[in-house]
Every structure is written in C-alpha cells, then in structure tokens.
Amino acid sequence: GSHMASDLKNPYERIQAEAYDAMSGIQTEGTDDDGGGDNIGWINDGDWVKYERVHFERDASSIEVRVASDTPGGRIEIRTGSPTGTLLGDVQVPNTGGWQQWQTVTGNVQIQPGTYDVYLVFKGSPEYDLMNVNWFVFRANG
Ligand SMILES: [Ca+2]
Ligand SMILES: [Ca+2]
C-alpha cells in the first residue's frame, strides 16, 4: 500500500531506540537519562533493532548515539535492508561506568539521500551484555 509522509522518520531529530519496528534479542526498560522514557538493553553480540522508512533529505556523515555500559561495551553497525545488509557506518561504545551512566558517542557514516529501513546491529564479546541505548540522531554534512 501507499504511505503518507507522516510515516517517515526524520533522522535529523532524535529517534528513540525503543521506538523500533522490529528487533532481535533486546528488551526495554525505564531509563534514568534526561527526559525519561525507556532505553533498550539486554543487548548481546548479533542482536539488532530495525527502524523503517527513515528519510534522509540530504547526505548524513555522522551518527550520535546515547549509550551506557557497565562492561567493555561493543560496536554498533548501521546497516540498511537487513541485519546483514549494506554497512553505512559504525560507532564504538565504551564502558561508561554503569548501565544508567549515559554518554553520547559519535561515529562516521556515509548515507546518500533516500528512504531506508535502518538497522542497528550490535557487535562485541559474546561473554557479556554490551550496552544500553536510549536514542540516536544523524548529522548532515557541513
Ligand atoms: Ca540479548
Ligand atoms: Ca529512549
């Protein structure tokens, strides 16, 4: 069927991690971060979340992700189409000192204008939970 413009997600405003359209392996919980709401957690190597119809009006060159981790952290891969689809970029997530000790981390992406199903795919040690995520936002060139 057809979609209204209001179905589109704006990547240049915060997208709440818990507002996913599909996921594998994660759960949500209330967050102590500014603004309240929820974060996603129970994130392990190979887990992913999907955000449908993210509309990039112009190139994006970076992503900011609000994260917390009480372990050595891990990496978030930004992919399109599927959890193993085209890699658009990634961001490293460090230990932040606790599961509700929040930091904003930045990674490089290369995204052309268009409308995509965006996946965040989590990578790291299979030995422990990797991170919590509250929200993310993309930044345009310049
Ligand atoms: Ca999990
Ligand atoms: Ca949130």
XYZ file of C-alpha atoms and ligand atoms in Angstrom:
144
model
C 0.000 0.000 0.000
C 0.880 3.661 -0.092
C 2.426 5.570 2.757
C 1.761 9.082 3.979
C 4.706 11.403 4.515
C 3.957 11.225 8.232
C 5.076 7.582 8.181
C 8.613 8.769 7.532
C 11.130 9.072 10.334
C 13.355 12.164 10.385
C 16.947 11.031 11.054
C 17.999 14.583 11.984
C 15.797 14.547 15.057
C 16.269 12.056 17.887
C 14.862 8.625 17.164
C 14.062 6.804 20.397
C 15.786 3.420 20.437
C 12.719 1.811 21.982
C 10.559 3.002 19.050
C 11.847 0.195 16.848
C 9.686 -1.506 14.213
C 11.344 -4.894 14.692
C 14.115 -6.363 16.819
C 16.008 -9.468 17.770
C 17.245 -10.221 21.267
C 16.658 -6.934 23.080
C 14.315 -5.734 25.837
C 13.214 -2.302 27.026
C 13.286 -0.726 30.489
C 12.743 2.670 32.051
C 15.770 4.967 31.823
C 17.256 7.395 34.336
C 18.637 9.512 31.468
C 17.457 13.073 30.835
C 13.923 13.152 29.534
C 12.917 9.810 30.994
C 11.240 7.337 28.730
C 12.787 3.982 28.013
C 16.061 2.552 26.804
C 16.768 -0.732 25.113
C 19.021 -3.234 26.843
C 19.886 -6.899 27.197
C 21.939 -6.265 24.059
C 24.246 -9.092 23.019
C 26.502 -9.836 20.074
C 24.319 -10.255 16.973
C 21.191 -8.608 18.401
C 19.610 -5.897 16.253
C 16.830 -3.303 16.025
C 15.080 -2.067 12.871
C 13.653 1.402 12.111
C 11.502 1.533 8.981
C 11.265 4.357 6.449
C 13.975 6.664 7.740
C 14.004 9.528 5.246
C 17.345 11.255 4.559
C 16.687 14.506 2.702
C 20.449 15.036 2.357
C 23.692 13.188 2.989
C 24.484 12.128 6.520
C 28.087 11.974 7.699
C 27.816 11.010 11.347
C 25.583 9.425 13.954
C 25.308 10.294 17.632
C 24.095 7.545 19.936
C 23.155 7.890 23.599
C 24.629 4.853 25.342
C 25.509 3.355 28.703
C 27.530 0.263 29.545
C 28.842 -1.445 32.661
C 31.021 -3.815 30.604
C 33.760 -3.115 27.994
C 30.956 -2.134 25.584
C 30.991 -3.012 21.911
C 30.228 -1.667 18.458
C 27.046 -0.618 16.682
C 26.940 -1.234 12.951
C 24.476 0.870 10.960
C 23.095 -1.201 8.088
C 20.255 -0.938 5.603
C 17.865 -3.504 4.166
C 18.627 -6.332 6.588
C 20.817 -7.082 9.616
C 23.481 -8.202 7.135
C 22.710 -5.504 4.560
C 24.912 -2.694 3.276
C 27.137 -1.249 6.004
C 26.605 2.528 6.263
C 28.974 3.126 9.168
C 29.598 2.220 12.770
C 30.165 3.620 16.223
C 32.235 2.324 19.128
C 30.671 2.175 22.577
C 32.968 2.254 25.642
C 32.385 1.350 29.262
C 30.570 4.398 30.678
C 30.727 3.375 34.317
C 27.257 1.906 34.713
C 24.098 0.759 32.976
C 22.466 4.149 33.645
C 25.616 6.303 33.276
C 24.866 7.878 29.906
C 27.254 9.234 27.286
C 26.743 10.444 23.729
C 29.149 8.722 21.320
C 29.709 9.619 17.665
C 30.629 7.523 14.640
C 31.103 8.174 10.944
C 28.503 7.142 8.387
C 28.151 7.566 4.638
C 24.474 7.833 3.713
C 23.090 9.193 0.458
C 19.695 10.908 0.322
C 16.804 8.449 0.246
C 14.409 6.463 2.401
C 15.815 3.396 4.107
C 14.997 0.729 6.629
C 17.856 1.317 9.076
C 19.235 -1.445 11.278
C 21.442 -1.043 14.319
C 23.374 -4.306 14.617
C 25.263 -4.900 17.846
C 28.710 -6.497 17.847
C 31.068 -7.456 20.627
C 32.079 -10.164 23.015
C 29.567 -12.987 23.426
C 30.620 -13.140 27.089
C 28.520 -10.227 28.420
C 25.781 -7.685 27.704
C 27.262 -4.937 25.519
C 25.337 -1.720 26.153
C 22.067 0.122 26.678
C 20.817 2.602 24.054
C 18.407 5.482 24.732
C 18.255 7.353 21.404
C 20.220 8.207 18.243
C 20.367 11.028 15.720
C 22.151 11.525 12.405
C 24.086 14.627 11.366
C 24.297 16.042 7.877
C 27.433 17.106 6.062
C 28.667 20.578 6.873
Ca 20.035 -10.119 24.080
Ca 14.585 6.452 24.814
